[in-house]
């Protein structure tokens, strides 16, 4: 049971760090000048935009304004994975709290969190091992 708690606490710490990183990135996205420059460069090299320039159909909006608008839309879309990570953190926390009292429920919770967090690679490995260690524990 101790191994499960240690692995779960490591996984929870990693997920909280990922959540903090995601929150910081999402919140500071509009102020990120290097990313805005990269989007502007991408838009400058866009073949559709080049065709519009050749046909004198360029829009009245500047490239930097287009990049800023793109980043604001991207910020809205990045809220979804941030909330997803927060939900996984909550599930892992619930599993961690259940380990001592209800190992069977904790195992199910940790396995569920592991499946949901497969994209992070390391966290699900820790959670699958932690849940597997709880297999022989009494309910």
Short mmCIF file of N, CA, C and O in Angstrom, two decimals:
data_model
loop_
_atom_site.label_atom_id
_atom_site.label_comp_id
_atom_site.label_asym_id
_atom_site.label_seq_id
_atom_site.Cartn_x
_atom_site.Cartn_y
_atom_site.Cartn_z
N UNK A 1 0.83 -1.18 0.00
CA UNK A 1 0.00 0.00 0.00
C UNK A 1 0.88 1.26 0.00
O UNK A 1 0.52 2.25 -0.58
N UNK A 2 2.02 1.17 0.67
CA UNK A 2 2.91 2.33 0.73
C UNK A 2 3.45 2.67 -0.66
O UNK A 2 3.54 3.84 -1.03
N UNK A 3 3.78 1.64 -1.43
CA UNK A 3 4.28 1.87 -2.78
C UNK A 3 3.22 2.55 -3.63
O UNK A 3 3.53 3.47 -4.40
N UNK A 4 1.98 2.15 -3.48
CA UNK A 4 0.89 2.77 -4.23
C UNK A 4 0.75 4.24 -3.87
O UNK A 4 0.54 5.09 -4.74
N UNK A 5 0.87 4.55 -2.59
CA UNK A 5 0.76 5.95 -2.17
C UNK A 5 1.91 6.79 -2.73
O UNK A 5 1.70 7.91 -3.18
N UNK A 6 3.11 6.23 -2.70
CA UNK A 6 4.26 6.98 -3.22
C UNK A 6 4.12 7.21 -4.72
O UNK A 6 4.31 8.33 -5.21
N UNK A 7 3.77 6.16 -5.45
CA UNK A 7 3.61 6.30 -6.90
C UNK A 7 2.48 7.25 -7.25
O UNK A 7 2.59 8.06 -8.18
N UNK A 8 1.39 7.17 -6.51
CA UNK A 8 0.26 8.06 -6.76
C UNK A 8 0.63 9.50 -6.44
O UNK A 8 0.26 10.42 -7.18
N UNK A 9 1.37 9.71 -5.36
CA UNK A 9 1.77 11.08 -5.03
C UNK A 9 2.73 11.64 -6.07
O UNK A 9 2.66 12.83 -6.42
N UNK A 10 3.62 10.81 -6.61
CA UNK A 10 4.51 11.27 -7.68
C UNK A 10 3.69 11.62 -8.92
O UNK A 10 3.91 12.66 -9.55
N UNK A 11 2.74 10.75 -9.27
CA UNK A 11 1.89 11.01 -10.44
C UNK A 11 1.07 12.27 -10.24
O UNK A 11 0.93 13.08 -11.17
N UNK A 12 0.54 12.46 -9.04
CA UNK A 12 -0.25 13.66 -8.75
C UNK A 12 0.62 14.91 -8.85
O UNK A 12 0.20 15.92 -9.42
N UNK A 13 1.84 14.83 -8.35
CA UNK A 13 2.75 15.96 -8.44
C UNK A 13 3.05 16.30 -9.89
O UNK A 13 3.03 17.47 -10.28
N UNK A 14 3.32 15.28 -10.70
CA UNK A 14 3.57 15.52 -12.12
C UNK A 14 2.36 16.13 -12.82
O UNK A 14 2.50 17.05 -13.62
N UNK A 15 1.18 15.63 -12.51
CA UNK A 15 -0.02 16.17 -13.14
C UNK A 15 -0.28 17.61 -12.70
O UNK A 15 -0.69 18.44 -13.52
N UNK A 16 -0.02 17.93 -11.44
CA UNK A 16 -0.20 19.31 -10.98
C UNK A 16 0.81 20.23 -11.68
O UNK A 16 0.47 21.35 -12.07
N UNK A 17 2.04 19.75 -11.85
CA UNK A 17 3.04 20.55 -12.58
C UNK A 17 2.61 20.77 -14.03
O UNK A 17 2.77 21.88 -14.57
N UNK A 18 2.07 19.74 -14.66
CA UNK A 18 1.56 19.88 -16.03
C UNK A 18 0.40 20.87 -16.06
O UNK A 18 0.31 21.71 -16.96
N UNK A 19 -0.47 20.79 -15.06
CA UNK A 19 -1.61 21.71 -14.98
C UNK A 19 -1.13 23.14 -14.82
O UNK A 19 -1.62 24.06 -15.49
N UNK A 20 -0.16 23.36 -13.94
CA UNK A 20 0.37 24.71 -13.74
C UNK A 20 1.00 25.23 -15.03
O UNK A 20 0.78 26.37 -15.43
N UNK A 21 1.79 24.39 -15.69
CA UNK A 21 2.40 24.79 -16.96
C UNK A 21 1.36 25.12 -18.01
O UNK A 21 1.49 26.10 -18.74
N UNK A 22 0.32 24.31 -18.08
CA UNK A 22 -0.75 24.55 -19.05
C UNK A 22 -1.49 25.85 -18.73
O UNK A 22 -1.81 26.62 -19.65
N UNK A 23 -1.74 26.09 -17.46
CA UNK A 23 -2.41 27.33 -17.07
C UNK A 23 -1.56 28.55 -17.40
O UNK A 23 -2.06 29.53 -17.96
N UNK A 24 -0.28 28.49 -17.08
CA UNK A 24 0.61 29.61 -17.36
C UNK A 24 0.69 29.86 -18.86
O UNK A 24 0.61 31.00 -19.32
N UNK A 25 0.84 28.79 -19.64
CA UNK A 25 0.93 28.94 -21.09
C UNK A 25 -0.35 29.53 -21.66
O UNK A 25 -0.32 30.43 -22.50
N UNK A 26 -1.49 29.03 -21.20
CA UNK A 26 -2.78 29.50 -21.71
C UNK A 26 -3.03 30.96 -21.35
O UNK A 26 -3.47 31.75 -22.18
N UNK A 27 -2.73 31.33 -20.11
CA UNK A 27 -2.99 32.69 -19.66
C UNK A 27 -2.06 33.70 -20.34
O UNK A 27 -2.46 34.80 -20.70
N UNK A 28 -0.80 33.33 -20.53
CA UNK A 28 0.18 34.27 -21.08
C UNK A 28 0.31 34.19 -22.60
O UNK A 28 1.17 34.86 -23.17
N UNK A 29 -0.52 33.42 -23.24
CA UNK A 29 -0.43 33.25 -24.69
C UNK A 29 -0.51 34.56 -25.47
O UNK A 29 0.31 34.79 -26.36
N UNK A 30 -1.45 35.45 -25.18
CA UNK A 30 -1.52 36.69 -25.96
C UNK A 30 -0.30 37.60 -25.78
O UNK A 30 0.01 38.39 -26.65
N UNK A 31 0.40 37.48 -24.66
CA UNK A 31 1.56 38.32 -24.42
C UNK A 31 2.86 37.70 -24.95
O UNK A 31 3.91 38.30 -24.83
N UNK A 32 2.78 36.52 -25.52
CA UNK A 32 3.97 35.81 -26.00
C UNK A 32 4.38 36.37 -27.36
O UNK A 32 3.83 36.01 -28.40
N UNK A 33 5.36 37.27 -27.35
CA UNK A 33 5.79 37.94 -28.58
C UNK A 33 6.45 36.99 -29.57
O UNK A 33 6.27 37.13 -30.78
N UNK A 34 7.22 36.04 -29.08
CA UNK A 34 7.90 35.12 -30.00
C UNK A 34 6.89 34.23 -30.72
O UNK A 34 7.05 33.94 -31.91
N UNK A 35 5.85 33.81 -30.03
CA UNK A 35 4.83 33.00 -30.68
C UNK A 35 4.03 33.84 -31.67
O UNK A 35 3.69 33.37 -32.76
N UNK A 36 3.78 35.10 -31.32
CA UNK A 36 3.08 35.99 -32.26
C UNK A 36 3.93 36.21 -33.52
O UNK A 36 3.40 36.22 -34.63
N UNK A 37 5.22 36.34 -33.34
CA UNK A 37 6.12 36.50 -34.49
C UNK A 37 6.12 35.24 -35.35
O UNK A 37 6.14 35.32 -36.58
N UNK A 38 6.10 34.08 -34.71
CA UNK A 38 6.07 32.82 -35.46
C UNK A 38 4.77 32.70 -36.26
O UNK A 38 4.79 32.27 -37.43
N UNK A 39 3.65 33.09 -35.66
CA UNK A 39 2.37 33.04 -36.38
C UNK A 39 2.38 34.04 -37.52
O UNK A 39 1.89 33.75 -38.62
N UNK A 40 2.94 35.22 -37.30
CA UNK A 40 3.04 36.23 -38.36
C UNK A 40 3.87 35.71 -39.52
O UNK A 40 3.49 35.87 -40.69
N UNK A 41 4.99 35.08 -39.22
CA UNK A 41 5.84 34.50 -40.27
C UNK A 41 5.10 33.41 -41.01
O UNK A 41 5.19 33.32 -42.25
N UNK A 42 4.37 32.59 -40.28
CA UNK A 42 3.60 31.53 -40.92
C UNK A 42 2.56 32.12 -41.86
O UNK A 42 2.37 31.64 -42.98
N UNK A 43 1.87 33.17 -41.41
CA UNK A 43 0.86 33.80 -42.24
C UNK A 43 1.47 34.47 -43.47
O UNK A 43 0.88 34.46 -44.55
N UNK A 44 2.67 35.06 -43.32
CA UNK A 44 3.35 35.68 -44.46
C UNK A 44 3.67 34.64 -45.53
O UNK A 44 3.63 34.93 -46.73
N UNK A 45 4.00 33.43 -45.10
CA UNK A 45 4.39 32.38 -46.05
C UNK A 45 3.22 31.52 -46.50
O UNK A 45 3.41 30.57 -47.27
N UNK A 46 2.04 31.84 -46.05
CA UNK A 46 0.85 31.08 -46.43
C UNK A 46 0.55 31.29 -47.91
O UNK A 46 0.42 32.43 -48.37
N UNK A 47 0.43 30.21 -48.69
CA UNK A 47 0.17 30.37 -50.13
C UNK A 47 -1.14 31.11 -50.44
O UNK A 47 -1.20 31.88 -51.39
N UNK A 48 -2.16 30.89 -49.64
CA UNK A 48 -3.44 31.58 -49.87
C UNK A 48 -3.26 33.08 -49.70
O UNK A 48 -3.76 33.87 -50.50
N UNK A 49 -2.54 33.48 -48.67
CA UNK A 49 -2.28 34.90 -48.44
C UNK A 49 -1.43 35.48 -49.57
O UNK A 49 -1.68 36.61 -50.03
N UNK A 50 -0.47 34.73 -50.07
CA UNK A 50 0.36 35.19 -51.19
C UNK A 50 -0.47 35.40 -52.45
O UNK A 50 -0.28 36.36 -53.19
N UNK A 51 -1.42 34.49 -52.69
CA UNK A 51 -2.30 34.64 -53.86
C UNK A 51 -3.17 35.88 -53.72
O UNK A 51 -3.43 36.58 -54.70
N UNK A 52 -3.63 36.14 -52.49
CA UNK A 52 -4.43 37.35 -52.27
C UNK A 52 -3.61 38.61 -52.51
O UNK A 52 -4.12 39.59 -53.05
N UNK A 53 -2.34 38.59 -52.12
CA UNK A 53 -1.47 39.74 -52.36
C UNK A 53 -1.25 39.96 -53.85
O UNK A 53 -1.25 41.10 -54.34
N UNK A 54 -1.06 38.88 -54.59
CA UNK A 54 -0.83 38.98 -56.03
C UNK A 54 -2.07 39.49 -56.75
O UNK A 54 -1.97 40.20 -57.75
N UNK A 55 -3.23 39.13 -56.26
CA UNK A 55 -4.48 39.54 -56.87
C UNK A 55 -4.98 40.87 -56.30
O UNK A 55 -6.09 41.29 -56.61
N UNK A 56 -4.19 41.51 -55.47
CA UNK A 56 -4.57 42.76 -54.81
C UNK A 56 -5.86 42.64 -54.01
O UNK A 56 -6.65 43.57 -53.94
N UNK A 57 -6.07 41.47 -53.44
CA UNK A 57 -7.24 41.25 -52.60
C UNK A 57 -6.85 41.16 -51.14
O UNK A 57 -7.54 40.55 -50.34
N UNK A 58 -5.73 41.74 -50.78
CA UNK A 58 -5.27 41.67 -49.39
C UNK A 58 -6.30 42.32 -48.48
O UNK A 58 -6.88 43.35 -48.80
N UNK A 59 -6.51 41.69 -47.37
CA UNK A 59 -7.51 42.22 -46.44
C UNK A 59 -6.98 43.48 -45.77
O UNK A 59 -5.80 43.77 -45.78
N UNK A 60 -7.89 44.21 -45.20
CA UNK A 60 -7.52 45.47 -44.57
C UNK A 60 -6.85 45.25 -43.21
O UNK A 60 -6.30 46.18 -42.64
N UNK A 61 -6.90 44.06 -42.73
CA UNK A 61 -6.30 43.75 -41.43
C UNK A 61 -4.82 43.42 -41.63
O UNK A 61 -4.44 42.75 -42.59
N UNK A 62 -3.99 43.90 -40.74
CA UNK A 62 -2.55 43.66 -40.87
C UNK A 62 -2.20 42.25 -40.39
O UNK A 62 -2.98 41.60 -39.70
N UNK A 63 -1.01 41.81 -40.75
CA UNK A 63 -0.57 40.48 -40.35
C UNK A 63 -0.44 40.36 -38.84
O UNK A 63 -0.77 39.32 -38.27
N UNK A 64 0.04 41.40 -38.19
CA UNK A 64 0.18 41.33 -36.73
C UNK A 64 -1.19 41.26 -36.05
O UNK A 64 -1.35 40.57 -35.04
N UNK A 65 -2.18 41.94 -36.62
CA UNK A 65 -3.53 41.85 -36.07
C UNK A 65 -4.11 40.45 -36.30
O UNK A 65 -4.80 39.91 -35.43
N UNK A 66 -3.83 39.89 -37.49
CA UNK A 66 -4.28 38.53 -37.76
C UNK A 66 -3.63 37.53 -36.80
O UNK A 66 -4.29 36.61 -36.31
N UNK A 67 -2.35 37.72 -36.53
CA UNK A 67 -1.63 36.84 -35.60
C UNK A 67 -2.21 36.97 -34.19
O UNK A 67 -2.39 35.98 -33.49
N UNK A 68 -2.48 38.20 -33.76
CA UNK A 68 -3.06 38.42 -32.43
C UNK A 68 -4.43 37.77 -32.32
O UNK A 68 -4.77 37.17 -31.29
N UNK A 69 -5.21 37.89 -33.38
CA UNK A 69 -6.53 37.26 -33.38
C UNK A 69 -6.41 35.74 -33.35
O UNK A 69 -7.17 35.06 -32.65
N UNK A 70 -5.46 35.21 -34.08
CA UNK A 70 -5.22 33.76 -34.09
C UNK A 70 -4.84 33.28 -32.70
O UNK A 70 -5.32 32.24 -32.24
N UNK A 71 -3.98 34.04 -32.02
CA UNK A 71 -3.56 33.64 -30.68
C UNK A 71 -4.70 33.73 -29.67
O UNK A 71 -4.79 32.90 -28.77
N UNK A 72 -5.60 34.69 -29.84
CA UNK A 72 -6.73 34.77 -28.91
C UNK A 72 -7.69 33.59 -29.12
O UNK A 72 -8.24 33.06 -28.15
N UNK A 73 -7.87 33.18 -30.37
CA UNK A 73 -8.70 32.00 -30.64
C UNK A 73 -8.02 30.74 -30.10
O UNK A 73 -8.66 29.87 -29.50
N UNK A 74 -6.72 30.65 -30.28
CA UNK A 74 -5.96 29.52 -29.77
C UNK A 74 -6.05 29.45 -28.25
O UNK A 74 -6.15 28.36 -27.67
N UNK A 75 -6.04 30.59 -27.60
CA UNK A 75 -6.14 30.63 -26.15
C UNK A 75 -7.48 30.03 -25.69
O UNK A 75 -7.53 29.30 -24.71
N UNK A 76 -8.54 30.33 -26.41
CA UNK A 76 -9.85 29.77 -26.07
C UNK A 76 -9.85 28.25 -26.23
O UNK A 76 -10.36 27.52 -25.38
N UNK A 77 -9.21 27.76 -27.31
CA UNK A 77 -9.16 26.31 -27.53
C UNK A 77 -8.27 25.61 -26.51
O UNK A 77 -8.50 24.44 -26.19
N UNK A 78 -7.25 26.28 -25.99
CA UNK A 78 -6.36 25.67 -25.01
C UNK A 78 -7.00 25.54 -23.63
O UNK A 78 -6.44 24.86 -22.76
N UNK A 79 -8.14 26.14 -23.43
CA UNK A 79 -8.85 25.98 -22.16
C UNK A 79 -9.33 24.54 -22.01
O UNK A 79 -9.30 23.99 -20.91
N UNK A 80 -9.70 23.91 -23.10
CA UNK A 80 -10.23 22.55 -23.06
C UNK A 80 -9.20 21.55 -22.50
O UNK A 80 -9.51 20.82 -21.55
N UNK A 81 -7.96 21.49 -23.03
CA UNK A 81 -7.01 20.55 -22.42
C UNK A 81 -6.62 20.92 -20.99
O UNK A 81 -6.33 20.04 -20.18
N UNK A 82 -6.65 22.19 -20.66
CA UNK A 82 -6.33 22.60 -19.30
C UNK A 82 -7.38 22.09 -18.32
O UNK A 82 -7.04 21.56 -17.25
N UNK A 83 -8.63 22.20 -18.69
CA UNK A 83 -9.71 21.67 -17.85
C UNK A 83 -9.62 20.14 -17.77
O UNK A 83 -9.82 19.54 -16.71
N UNK A 84 -9.27 19.50 -18.87
CA UNK A 84 -9.10 18.04 -18.92
C UNK A 84 -8.01 17.60 -17.93
O UNK A 84 -8.19 16.65 -17.18
N UNK A 85 -6.90 18.32 -17.92
CA UNK A 85 -5.81 18.00 -16.99
C UNK A 85 -6.26 18.22 -15.55
O UNK A 85 -5.93 17.44 -14.66
N UNK A 86 -7.03 19.28 -15.31
CA UNK A 86 -7.53 19.54 -13.95
C UNK A 86 -8.45 18.41 -13.48
O UNK A 86 -8.39 18.01 -12.31
N UNK A 87 -9.27 17.89 -14.38
CA UNK A 87 -10.16 16.77 -14.03
C UNK A 87 -9.34 15.53 -13.69
O UNK A 87 -9.63 14.83 -12.71
N UNK A 88 -8.30 15.26 -14.46
CA UNK A 88 -7.43 14.11 -14.17
C UNK A 88 -6.76 14.29 -12.81
O UNK A 88 -6.65 13.34 -12.02
N UNK A 89 -6.29 15.50 -12.52
CA UNK A 89 -5.68 15.78 -11.20
C UNK A 89 -6.67 15.49 -10.08
O UNK A 89 -6.31 14.90 -9.05
N UNK A 90 -7.91 15.88 -10.25
CA UNK A 90 -8.94 15.64 -9.25
C UNK A 90 -9.18 14.14 -9.07
O UNK A 90 -9.29 13.65 -7.94
N UNK A 91 -9.23 13.40 -10.16
CA UNK A 91 -9.45 11.95 -10.08
C UNK A 91 -8.28 11.27 -9.37
O UNK A 91 -8.48 10.39 -8.53
N UNK A 92 -7.05 11.69 -9.68
CA UNK A 92 -5.87 11.11 -9.02
C UNK A 92 -5.90 11.45 -7.53
O UNK A 92 -5.58 10.60 -6.69
N UNK A 93 -6.28 12.67 -7.19
CA UNK A 93 -6.37 13.06 -5.78
C UNK A 93 -7.40 12.21 -5.05
O UNK A 93 -7.15 11.75 -3.93
N UNK A 94 -8.54 11.99 -5.66
CA UNK A 94 -9.57 11.13 -5.06
C UNK A 94 -9.03 9.72 -4.87
O UNK A 94 -9.21 9.10 -3.82
N UNK A 95 -8.34 9.20 -5.89
CA UNK A 95 -7.74 7.87 -5.76
C UNK A 95 -6.72 7.81 -4.64
O UNK A 95 -6.67 6.83 -3.89
N UNK A 96 -5.91 8.85 -4.52
CA UNK A 96 -4.91 8.91 -3.45
C UNK A 96 -5.58 8.88 -2.08
O UNK A 96 -5.13 8.20 -1.16
N UNK A 97 -6.66 9.62 -1.94
CA UNK A 97 -7.36 9.66 -0.66
C UNK A 97 -8.08 8.36 -0.34
O UNK A 97 -8.30 8.04 0.83
N UNK A 98 -8.43 7.57 -1.35
CA UNK A 98 -9.14 6.31 -1.14
C UNK A 98 -8.21 5.13 -0.87
O UNK A 98 -8.68 4.07 -0.46
N UNK A 99 -6.92 5.27 -1.10
CA UNK A 99 -6.00 4.14 -1.00
C UNK A 99 -6.08 3.46 0.37
O UNK A 99 -6.16 2.24 0.46
N UNK A 100 -6.08 4.20 1.44
CA UNK A 100 -6.06 3.62 2.79
C UNK A 100 -7.37 2.95 3.16
O UNK A 100 -7.38 1.87 3.74
N UNK A 101 -8.48 3.58 2.81
CA UNK A 101 -9.77 3.10 3.29
C UNK A 101 -10.46 2.14 2.33
O UNK A 101 -11.11 1.19 2.76
N UNK A 102 -10.36 2.40 1.05
CA UNK A 102 -11.05 1.57 0.06
C UNK A 102 -10.11 1.28 -1.11
O UNK A 102 -10.18 1.91 -2.16
N UNK A 103 -9.23 0.28 -0.95
CA UNK A 103 -8.24 0.00 -2.00
C UNK A 103 -8.87 -0.40 -3.34
O UNK A 103 -8.34 -0.06 -4.39
N UNK A 104 -9.99 -1.11 -3.29
CA UNK A 104 -10.63 -1.54 -4.54
C UNK A 104 -11.15 -0.33 -5.33
O UNK A 104 -10.96 -0.22 -6.54
N UNK A 105 -11.78 0.61 -4.64
CA UNK A 105 -12.26 1.83 -5.29
C UNK A 105 -11.08 2.68 -5.75
O UNK A 105 -11.13 3.29 -6.83
N UNK A 106 -10.01 2.71 -4.94
CA UNK A 106 -8.82 3.46 -5.33
C UNK A 106 -8.20 2.86 -6.58
O UNK A 106 -7.75 3.60 -7.47
N UNK A 107 -8.15 1.53 -6.66
CA UNK A 107 -7.60 0.87 -7.84
C UNK A 107 -8.39 1.25 -9.08
O UNK A 107 -7.82 1.62 -10.12
N UNK A 108 -9.71 1.21 -9.00
CA UNK A 108 -10.55 1.60 -10.13
C UNK A 108 -10.32 3.06 -10.51
O UNK A 108 -10.21 3.40 -11.69
N UNK A 109 -10.24 3.91 -9.50
CA UNK A 109 -10.03 5.34 -9.75
C UNK A 109 -8.68 5.60 -10.39
O UNK A 109 -8.57 6.38 -11.35
N UNK A 110 -7.64 4.94 -9.88
CA UNK A 110 -6.29 5.14 -10.44
C UNK A 110 -6.20 4.60 -11.86
O UNK A 110 -5.55 5.20 -12.72
N UNK A 111 -6.82 3.45 -12.11
CA UNK A 111 -6.83 2.92 -13.48
C UNK A 111 -7.58 3.86 -14.43
O UNK A 111 -7.16 4.07 -15.56
N UNK A 112 -8.69 4.42 -13.95
CA UNK A 112 -9.44 5.37 -14.78
C UNK A 112 -8.61 6.60 -15.10
O UNK A 112 -8.56 7.06 -16.24
N UNK A 113 -7.92 7.13 -14.10
CA UNK A 113 -7.06 8.29 -14.31
C UNK A 113 -5.91 7.94 -15.24
O UNK A 113 -5.50 8.77 -16.07
N UNK A 114 -5.39 6.73 -15.12
CA UNK A 114 -4.30 6.31 -16.00
C UNK A 114 -4.74 6.25 -17.45
O UNK A 114 -4.03 6.70 -18.35
N UNK A 115 -5.93 5.74 -17.68
CA UNK A 115 -6.44 5.67 -19.05
C UNK A 115 -6.68 7.07 -19.60
O UNK A 115 -6.35 7.37 -20.75
N UNK A 116 -7.23 7.94 -18.78
CA UNK A 116 -7.49 9.32 -19.22
C UNK A 116 -6.20 10.09 -19.49
O UNK A 116 -6.17 11.01 -20.30
N UNK A 117 -5.13 9.73 -18.79
CA UNK A 117 -3.88 10.48 -18.93
C UNK A 117 -2.85 9.77 -19.80
O UNK A 117 -1.65 10.05 -19.69
N UNK A 118 -3.28 8.88 -20.66
CA UNK A 118 -2.34 8.13 -21.51
C UNK A 118 -1.43 9.02 -22.35
O UNK A 118 -0.31 8.65 -22.67
N UNK A 119 -1.88 10.19 -22.69
CA UNK A 119 -1.10 11.09 -23.53
C UNK A 119 0.18 11.56 -22.82
O UNK A 119 1.16 11.93 -23.46
N UNK A 120 0.20 11.54 -21.49
CA UNK A 120 1.37 12.02 -20.76
C UNK A 120 2.46 10.97 -20.59
O UNK A 120 3.55 11.28 -20.12
N UNK A 121 2.21 9.74 -20.91
CA UNK A 121 3.11 8.59 -20.92
C UNK A 121 3.60 8.18 -19.53
O UNK A 121 3.37 7.05 -19.13
N UNK A 122 4.26 9.03 -18.79
CA UNK A 122 4.85 8.63 -17.50
C UNK A 122 3.78 8.46 -16.43
O UNK A 122 3.80 7.47 -15.68
N UNK A 123 2.85 9.38 -16.36
CA UNK A 123 1.82 9.34 -15.31
C UNK A 123 1.00 8.06 -15.37
O UNK A 123 0.79 7.41 -14.34
N UNK A 124 0.51 7.62 -16.54
CA UNK A 124 -0.28 6.39 -16.53
C UNK A 124 0.52 5.16 -16.10
O UNK A 124 -0.02 4.27 -15.46
N UNK A 125 1.80 5.14 -16.42
CA UNK A 125 2.63 4.00 -15.98
C UNK A 125 2.66 3.95 -14.46
O UNK A 125 2.46 2.89 -13.86
N UNK A 126 2.88 5.10 -13.83
CA UNK A 126 2.90 5.15 -12.37
C UNK A 126 1.54 4.76 -11.78
O UNK A 126 1.46 4.02 -10.80
N UNK A 127 0.46 5.24 -12.40
CA UNK A 127 -0.87 4.95 -11.87
C UNK A 127 -1.27 3.49 -12.08
O UNK A 127 -1.91 2.89 -11.21
N UNK A 128 -0.90 2.89 -13.22
CA UNK A 128 -1.19 1.47 -13.43
C UNK A 128 -0.44 0.61 -12.42
O UNK A 128 -0.99 -0.34 -11.87
N UNK A 129 0.81 0.94 -12.15
CA UNK A 129 1.58 0.18 -11.16
C UNK A 129 0.98 0.37 -9.77
O UNK A 129 0.82 -0.60 -9.02
N UNK A 130 0.62 1.62 -9.43
CA UNK A 130 0.03 1.88 -8.11
C UNK A 130 -1.29 1.13 -7.95
O UNK A 130 -1.56 0.53 -6.91
N UNK A 131 -2.11 1.15 -8.99
CA UNK A 131 -3.38 0.42 -8.92
C UNK A 131 -3.17 -1.08 -8.87
O UNK A 131 -3.88 -1.80 -8.16
N UNK A 132 -2.18 -1.58 -9.60
CA UNK A 132 -1.88 -3.02 -9.58
C UNK A 132 -1.40 -3.49 -8.21
O UNK A 132 -1.69 -4.61 -7.78
N UNK A 133 -0.65 -2.65 -7.51
CA UNK A 133 -0.17 -2.99 -6.18
C UNK A 133 -1.33 -3.11 -5.19
O UNK A 133 -1.20 -3.76 -4.16
N UNK A 134 -2.44 -2.47 -5.48
CA UNK A 134 -3.59 -2.52 -4.58
C UNK A 134 -4.47 -3.76 -4.82
O UNK A 134 -5.45 -3.96 -4.10
N UNK A 135 -4.12 -4.59 -5.79
CA UNK A 135 -4.93 -5.73 -6.15
C UNK A 135 -5.12 -6.72 -4.99
O UNK A 135 -6.19 -7.24 -4.79
N UNK A 136 -4.08 -6.97 -4.26
CA UNK A 136 -4.18 -7.95 -3.18
C UNK A 136 -4.65 -7.38 -1.86
O UNK A 136 -4.80 -8.12 -0.88
N UNK A 137 -4.95 -6.11 -1.80
CA UNK A 137 -5.39 -5.48 -0.54
C UNK A 137 -6.84 -5.83 -0.24
O UNK A 137 -7.66 -5.95 -1.14
N UNK A 138 -7.15 -5.98 1.05
CA UNK A 138 -8.56 -6.26 1.40
C UNK A 138 -9.44 -5.04 1.15
O UNK A 138 -8.99 -3.91 1.25
N UNK A 139 -10.69 -5.33 0.82
CA UNK A 139 -11.63 -4.25 0.53
C UNK A 139 -12.05 -3.64 1.81
O UNK A 139 -12.26 -2.61 2.14
#
